[in-house]
């Protein structure tokens, strides 16, 4: 079956760094997306990894290891506006995104 | 670029009525559009996938006669919730893909439906 595993909730301090881990199992693999979703809003695209390694984009970086079925999203210099849910979504062989429940990140001053 | 709009943003209707939600890709052609439903504190649930000019593919457990999807053009897809009931109250989100690598889905802002 297809499965996503992320922590349900994480708490971090403003200005700090946080890493959100994701392990996955899919039928085939065509890359992995990270999305941010604020409460009551639709998801917005953060990053895409299809090859192993680290992709850096400003304060956000995403890492992928295909052999381990593992990815993480790294958020630096946390800001209060980063409080949101972060969704790890691998794409299967049918180019369909597989969604988990996401990780709710709470930023404290 | 890659903007997707949805209309309406929120709607309240009486039980038994039908509601139509529009999803438009504003600055690209969407070969594929997706319709999701999300209940509070739960993950996105894919309802159906639609390709322009063909019938939508519904996920298991989603009633195609209740949730009518039309993808008449490369920039417009509609979802009609027929004979809505209170249990249909949810956040409905569409997304669109151009079909070009990496097949990223661009999401609309969502429609919050409340059925009284």
mmCIF file of C-alpha atoms in Angstrom:
data_model
loop_
_atom_site.group_PDB
_atom_site.id
_atom_site.type_symbol
_atom_site.label_atom_id
_atom_site.label_comp_id
_atom_site.label_asym_id
_atom_site.label_seq_id
_atom_site.Cartn_x
_atom_site.Cartn_y
_atom_site.Cartn_z
ATOM 1 C CA UNK A 1 0.000 0.000 0.000
ATOM 2 C CA UNK A 2 0.909 3.654 -0.130
ATOM 3 C CA UNK A 3 1.793 5.390 3.095
ATOM 4 C CA UNK A 4 3.133 8.671 4.416
ATOM 5 C CA UNK A 5 4.564 9.081 7.906
ATOM 6 C CA UNK A 6 5.175 12.532 9.402
ATOM 7 C CA UNK A 7 5.054 13.775 12.982
ATOM 8 C CA UNK A 8 1.620 15.096 13.824
ATOM 9 C CA UNK A 9 2.811 18.243 15.532
ATOM 10 C CA UNK A 10 6.053 20.066 16.273
ATOM 11 C CA UNK A 11 6.865 23.179 18.275
ATOM 12 C CA UNK A 12 9.799 25.510 17.685
ATOM 13 C CA UNK A 13 10.975 28.947 18.745
ATOM 14 C CA UNK A 14 11.052 32.048 16.576
ATOM 15 C CA UNK A 15 14.480 32.471 15.002
ATOM 16 C CA UNK A 16 15.405 28.822 15.444
ATOM 17 C CA UNK A 17 15.758 25.933 12.956
ATOM 18 C CA UNK A 18 13.368 23.007 12.634
ATOM 19 C CA UNK A 19 13.520 19.814 10.585
ATOM 20 C CA UNK A 20 10.332 18.009 9.598
ATOM 21 C CA UNK A 21 10.895 14.396 8.628
ATOM 22 C CA UNK A 22 8.837 12.317 6.241
ATOM 23 C CA UNK A 23 9.037 8.645 5.312
ATOM 24 C CA UNK A 24 6.974 7.246 2.521
ATOM 25 C CA UNK A 25 6.032 4.143 0.607
ATOM 26 C CA UNK A 26 4.535 4.485 -2.854
ATOM 27 C CA UNK A 27 3.805 2.446 -5.948
ATOM 28 C CA UNK A 28 6.516 3.886 -8.132
ATOM 29 C CA UNK A 29 8.036 7.292 -7.573
ATOM 30 C CA UNK A 30 8.104 10.471 -9.632
ATOM 31 C CA UNK A 31 9.426 12.926 -7.113
ATOM 32 C CA UNK A 32 8.318 14.383 -3.810
ATOM 33 C CA UNK A 33 6.656 17.698 -3.074
ATOM 34 C CA UNK A 34 6.462 19.739 0.098
ATOM 35 C CA UNK A 35 3.497 22.044 0.536
ATOM 36 C CA UNK A 36 2.620 24.577 3.231
ATOM 37 C CA UNK A 37 -0.972 24.920 4.344
ATOM 38 C CA UNK A 38 -2.188 27.632 6.692
ATOM 39 C CA UNK A 39 -5.388 26.932 8.597
ATOM 40 C CA UNK A 40 -8.444 27.417 6.429
ATOM 41 C CA UNK A 41 -6.417 27.901 3.265
ATOM 42 C CA UNK A 42 -5.338 25.750 0.339
ATOM 43 C CA UNK A 43 -1.810 24.305 0.127
ATOM 44 C CA UNK A 44 0.969 26.308 -1.482
ATOM 45 C CA UNK A 45 4.016 24.789 -3.153
ATOM 46 C CA UNK A 46 7.324 24.895 -1.297
ATOM 47 C CA UNK A 47 9.700 22.468 -2.980
ATOM 48 C CA UNK A 48 10.170 19.499 -5.279
ATOM 49 C CA UNK A 49 12.857 16.801 -5.148
ATOM 50 C CA UNK A 50 13.267 14.024 -7.665
ATOM 51 C CA UNK A 51 16.978 13.252 -7.239
ATOM 52 C CA UNK A 52 18.799 12.432 -4.016
ATOM 53 C CA UNK A 53 20.266 15.340 -2.173
ATOM 54 C CA UNK A 54 19.485 18.749 -0.806
ATOM 55 C CA UNK A 55 17.572 21.501 -2.576
ATOM 56 C CA UNK A 56 17.914 24.923 -0.995
ATOM 57 C CA UNK A 57 15.496 27.760 -1.542
ATOM 58 C CA UNK A 58 15.954 30.716 0.764
ATOM 59 C CA UNK A 59 15.076 29.833 4.340
ATOM 60 C CA UNK A 60 13.635 26.487 3.267
ATOM 61 C CA UNK A 61 15.598 23.411 2.181
ATOM 62 C CA UNK A 62 14.362 19.951 1.282
ATOM 63 C CA UNK A 63 16.285 16.697 1.239
ATOM 64 C CA UNK A 64 15.513 13.382 -0.434
ATOM 65 C CA UNK A 65 16.875 9.869 -0.153
ATOM 66 C CA UNK A 66 15.020 7.629 -2.583
ATOM 67 C CA UNK A 67 16.662 4.418 -1.388
ATOM 68 C CA UNK A 68 15.481 5.098 2.160
ATOM 69 C CA UNK A 69 12.071 6.473 1.219
ATOM 70 C CA UNK A 70 12.922 9.520 3.299
ATOM 71 C CA UNK A 71 12.713 13.266 2.979
ATOM 72 C CA UNK A 72 12.958 16.219 5.290
ATOM 73 C CA UNK A 73 12.063 19.894 5.143
ATOM 74 C CA UNK A 74 14.422 22.242 6.947
ATOM 75 C CA UNK A 75 13.182 25.674 7.968
ATOM 76 C CA UNK A 76 15.716 28.243 9.147
ATOM 77 C CA UNK A 77 15.313 31.584 10.914
ATOM 78 C CA UNK A 78 11.772 30.696 11.853
ATOM 79 C CA UNK A 79 9.171 33.424 11.753
ATOM 80 C CA UNK A 80 5.748 33.499 13.369
ATOM 81 C CA UNK A 81 4.151 33.344 9.910
ATOM 82 C CA UNK A 82 5.744 29.908 9.427
ATOM 83 C CA UNK A 83 3.143 28.474 11.802
ATOM 84 C CA UNK A 84 1.235 26.155 9.486
ATOM 85 C CA UNK A 85 0.865 22.550 8.456
ATOM 86 C CA UNK A 86 3.575 21.106 6.233
ATOM 87 C CA UNK A 87 2.552 18.370 3.835
ATOM 88 C CA UNK A 88 4.925 15.821 2.397
ATOM 89 C CA UNK A 89 3.467 14.486 -0.858
ATOM 90 C CA UNK A 90 5.297 11.920 -2.970
ATOM 91 C CA UNK A 91 4.109 11.344 -6.525
ATOM 92 C CA UNK A 92 3.451 7.764 -7.541
ATOM 93 C CA UNK A 93 3.906 6.031 -10.881
ATOM 94 C CA UNK A 94 0.572 7.453 -12.101
ATOM 95 C CA UNK A 95 1.776 10.982 -11.349
ATOM 96 C CA UNK A 96 -0.726 11.159 -8.542
ATOM 97 C CA UNK A 97 0.211 12.925 -5.313
ATOM 98 C CA UNK A 98 -0.146 10.857 -2.167
ATOM 99 C CA UNK A 99 -1.193 12.960 0.806
ATOM 100 C CA UNK A 100 -0.710 12.382 4.500
ATOM 101 C CA UNK A 101 -2.187 14.421 7.326
ATOM 102 C CA UNK A 102 0.849 16.714 7.456
ATOM 103 C CA UNK A 103 2.823 18.150 10.343
ATOM 104 C CA UNK A 104 1.381 21.057 12.276
ATOM 105 C CA UNK A 105 4.231 23.419 13.168
ATOM 106 C CA UNK A 106 3.709 25.799 16.066
ATOM 107 C CA UNK A 107 6.125 28.709 16.396
ATOM 108 C CA UNK A 108 6.488 30.332 19.813
ATOM 109 C CA UNK A 109 8.009 33.766 20.457
ATOM 110 C CA UNK B 1 2.468 32.707 -13.003
ATOM 111 C CA UNK B 2 0.503 29.485 -12.405
ATOM 112 C CA UNK B 3 -2.521 31.003 -10.717
ATOM 113 C CA UNK B 4 -5.652 28.987 -10.058
ATOM 114 C CA UNK B 5 -8.882 30.621 -8.981
ATOM 115 C CA UNK B 6 -11.961 29.114 -7.408
ATOM 116 C CA UNK B 7 -15.443 30.497 -7.134
ATOM 117 C CA UNK B 8 -17.212 30.893 -4.830
ATOM 118 C CA UNK B 9 -14.880 31.136 -1.841
ATOM 119 C CA UNK B 10 -17.628 30.076 0.489
ATOM 120 C CA UNK B 11 -21.239 29.059 0.098
ATOM 121 C CA UNK B 12 -24.104 28.243 2.417
ATOM 122 C CA UNK B 13 -27.019 26.299 1.011
ATOM 123 C CA UNK B 14 -30.080 24.408 2.142
ATOM 124 C CA UNK B 15 -30.170 20.645 2.254
ATOM 125 C CA UNK B 16 -31.355 19.166 -1.018
ATOM 126 C CA UNK B 17 -30.096 21.956 -3.258
ATOM 127 C CA UNK B 18 -27.202 21.752 -5.714
ATOM 128 C CA UNK B 19 -24.055 23.825 -5.618
ATOM 129 C CA UNK B 20 -21.607 24.463 -8.454
ATOM 130 C CA UNK B 21 -17.956 25.303 -7.810
ATOM 131 C CA UNK B 22 -15.745 26.653 -10.595
ATOM 132 C CA UNK B 23 -12.010 26.175 -10.889
ATOM 133 C CA UNK B 24 -10.027 28.198 -13.415
ATOM 134 C CA UNK B 25 -6.368 28.227 -14.398
ATOM 135 C CA UNK B 26 -5.743 31.902 -15.138
ATOM 136 C CA UNK B 27 -2.377 31.948 -16.875
ATOM 137 C CA UNK B 28 -1.723 28.420 -18.104
ATOM 138 C CA UNK B 29 -3.523 25.571 -19.777
ATOM 139 C CA UNK B 30 -4.436 22.822 -17.368
ATOM 140 C CA UNK B 31 -4.426 19.441 -19.030
ATOM 141 C CA UNK B 32 -5.420 17.859 -15.740
ATOM 142 C CA UNK B 33 -7.472 19.186 -12.873
ATOM 143 C CA UNK B 34 -7.959 17.577 -9.492
ATOM 144 C CA UNK B 35 -10.747 17.962 -6.969
ATOM 145 C CA UNK B 36 -10.049 17.431 -3.271
ATOM 146 C CA UNK B 37 -12.101 17.538 -0.119
ATOM 147 C CA UNK B 38 -10.660 18.261 3.284
ATOM 148 C CA UNK B 39 -12.398 17.892 6.625
ATOM 149 C CA UNK B 40 -11.031 19.804 9.636
ATOM 150 C CA UNK B 41 -7.642 18.561 10.841
ATOM 151 C CA UNK B 42 -7.602 15.815 8.226
ATOM 152 C CA UNK B 43 -5.509 15.264 5.134
ATOM 153 C CA UNK B 44 -6.513 16.205 1.638
ATOM 154 C CA UNK B 45 -8.711 13.549 0.092
ATOM 155 C CA UNK B 46 -8.618 13.241 -3.677
ATOM 156 C CA UNK B 47 -12.144 12.965 -5.050
ATOM 157 C CA UNK B 48 -11.510 12.839 -8.771
ATOM 158 C CA UNK B 49 -9.104 13.602 -11.571
ATOM 159 C CA UNK B 50 -10.309 15.171 -14.769
ATOM 160 C CA UNK B 51 -8.661 15.651 -18.126
ATOM 161 C CA UNK B 52 -9.948 18.199 -20.605
ATOM 162 C CA UNK B 53 -12.573 16.757 -22.889
ATOM 163 C CA UNK B 54 -12.905 13.396 -21.172
ATOM 164 C CA UNK B 55 -14.855 11.942 -18.277
ATOM 165 C CA UNK B 56 -13.472 12.357 -14.799
ATOM 166 C CA UNK B 57 -11.880 9.467 -12.961
ATOM 167 C CA UNK B 58 -13.395 9.154 -9.507
ATOM 168 C CA UNK B 59 -11.657 7.725 -6.471
ATOM 169 C CA UNK B 60 -13.137 4.742 -4.733
ATOM 170 C CA UNK B 61 -16.038 5.686 -2.500
ATOM 171 C CA UNK B 62 -16.824 8.959 -4.279
ATOM 172 C CA UNK B 63 -20.283 8.968 -5.877
ATOM 173 C CA UNK B 64 -19.957 10.234 -9.434
ATOM 174 C CA UNK B 65 -23.684 10.927 -9.677
ATOM 175 C CA UNK B 66 -23.536 13.126 -6.620
ATOM 176 C CA UNK B 67 -20.333 14.973 -7.449
ATOM 177 C CA UNK B 68 -20.576 15.935 -11.100
ATOM 178 C CA UNK B 69 -17.341 17.080 -12.682
ATOM 179 C CA UNK B 70 -17.034 18.806 -16.006
ATOM 180 C CA UNK B 71 -13.714 19.791 -17.579
ATOM 181 C CA UNK B 72 -14.972 21.536 -20.678
ATOM 182 C CA UNK B 73 -11.863 23.527 -21.538
ATOM 183 C CA UNK B 74 -8.171 23.694 -20.743
ATOM 184 C CA UNK B 75 -8.818 26.481 -18.253
ATOM 185 C CA UNK B 76 -12.085 25.536 -16.569
ATOM 186 C CA UNK B 77 -13.392 22.661 -14.506
ATOM 187 C CA UNK B 78 -16.574 22.608 -12.465
ATOM 188 C CA UNK B 79 -17.702 20.486 -9.544
ATOM 189 C CA UNK B 80 -21.425 20.286 -8.857
ATOM 190 C CA UNK B 81 -22.538 18.863 -5.536
ATOM 191 C CA UNK B 82 -26.054 17.601 -6.248
ATOM 192 C CA UNK B 83 -28.735 17.283 -3.583
ATOM 193 C CA UNK B 84 -26.326 18.466 -0.924
ATOM 194 C CA UNK B 85 -26.686 17.255 2.656
ATOM 195 C CA UNK B 86 -25.072 18.478 5.884
ATOM 196 C CA UNK B 87 -22.472 15.714 5.720
ATOM 197 C CA UNK B 88 -21.245 17.247 2.438
ATOM 198 C CA UNK B 89 -20.156 20.336 4.338
ATOM 199 C CA UNK B 90 -16.411 20.549 3.821
ATOM 200 C CA UNK B 91 -13.538 22.480 2.285
ATOM 201 C CA UNK B 92 -13.358 21.714 -1.436
ATOM 202 C CA UNK B 93 -10.081 22.485 -3.183
ATOM 203 C CA UNK B 94 -9.180 22.180 -6.826
ATOM 204 C CA UNK B 95 -5.724 21.985 -8.299
ATOM 205 C CA UNK B 96 -4.449 22.117 -11.849
ATOM 206 C CA UNK B 97 -1.453 20.739 -13.645
ATOM 207 C CA UNK B 98 -0.046 21.798 -16.996
ATOM 208 C CA UNK B 99 1.305 18.324 -17.635
ATOM 209 C CA UNK B 100 4.836 19.642 -17.937
ATOM 210 C CA UNK B 101 7.596 18.386 -15.633
ATOM 211 C CA UNK B 102 7.563 18.167 -12.690
ATOM 212 C CA UNK B 103 3.790 17.870 -12.962
ATOM 213 C CA UNK B 104 3.351 20.225 -10.081
ATOM 214 C CA UNK B 105 -0.178 20.857 -8.926
ATOM 215 C CA UNK B 106 -1.183 24.467 -8.424
ATOM 216 C CA UNK B 107 -3.979 24.868 -5.934
ATOM 217 C CA UNK B 108 -6.964 27.140 -5.961
ATOM 218 C CA UNK B 109 -7.859 28.969 -2.744
ATOM 219 C CA UNK B 110 -10.611 26.494 -1.894
ATOM 220 C CA UNK B 111 -14.357 26.704 -1.370
ATOM 221 C CA UNK B 112 -15.911 26.257 2.029
ATOM 222 C CA UNK B 113 -19.330 24.646 1.688
ATOM 223 C CA UNK B 114 -21.823 24.641 4.530
ATOM 224 C CA UNK B 115 -25.072 22.753 4.037
ATOM 225 C CA UNK B 116 -27.818 23.600 6.499
#
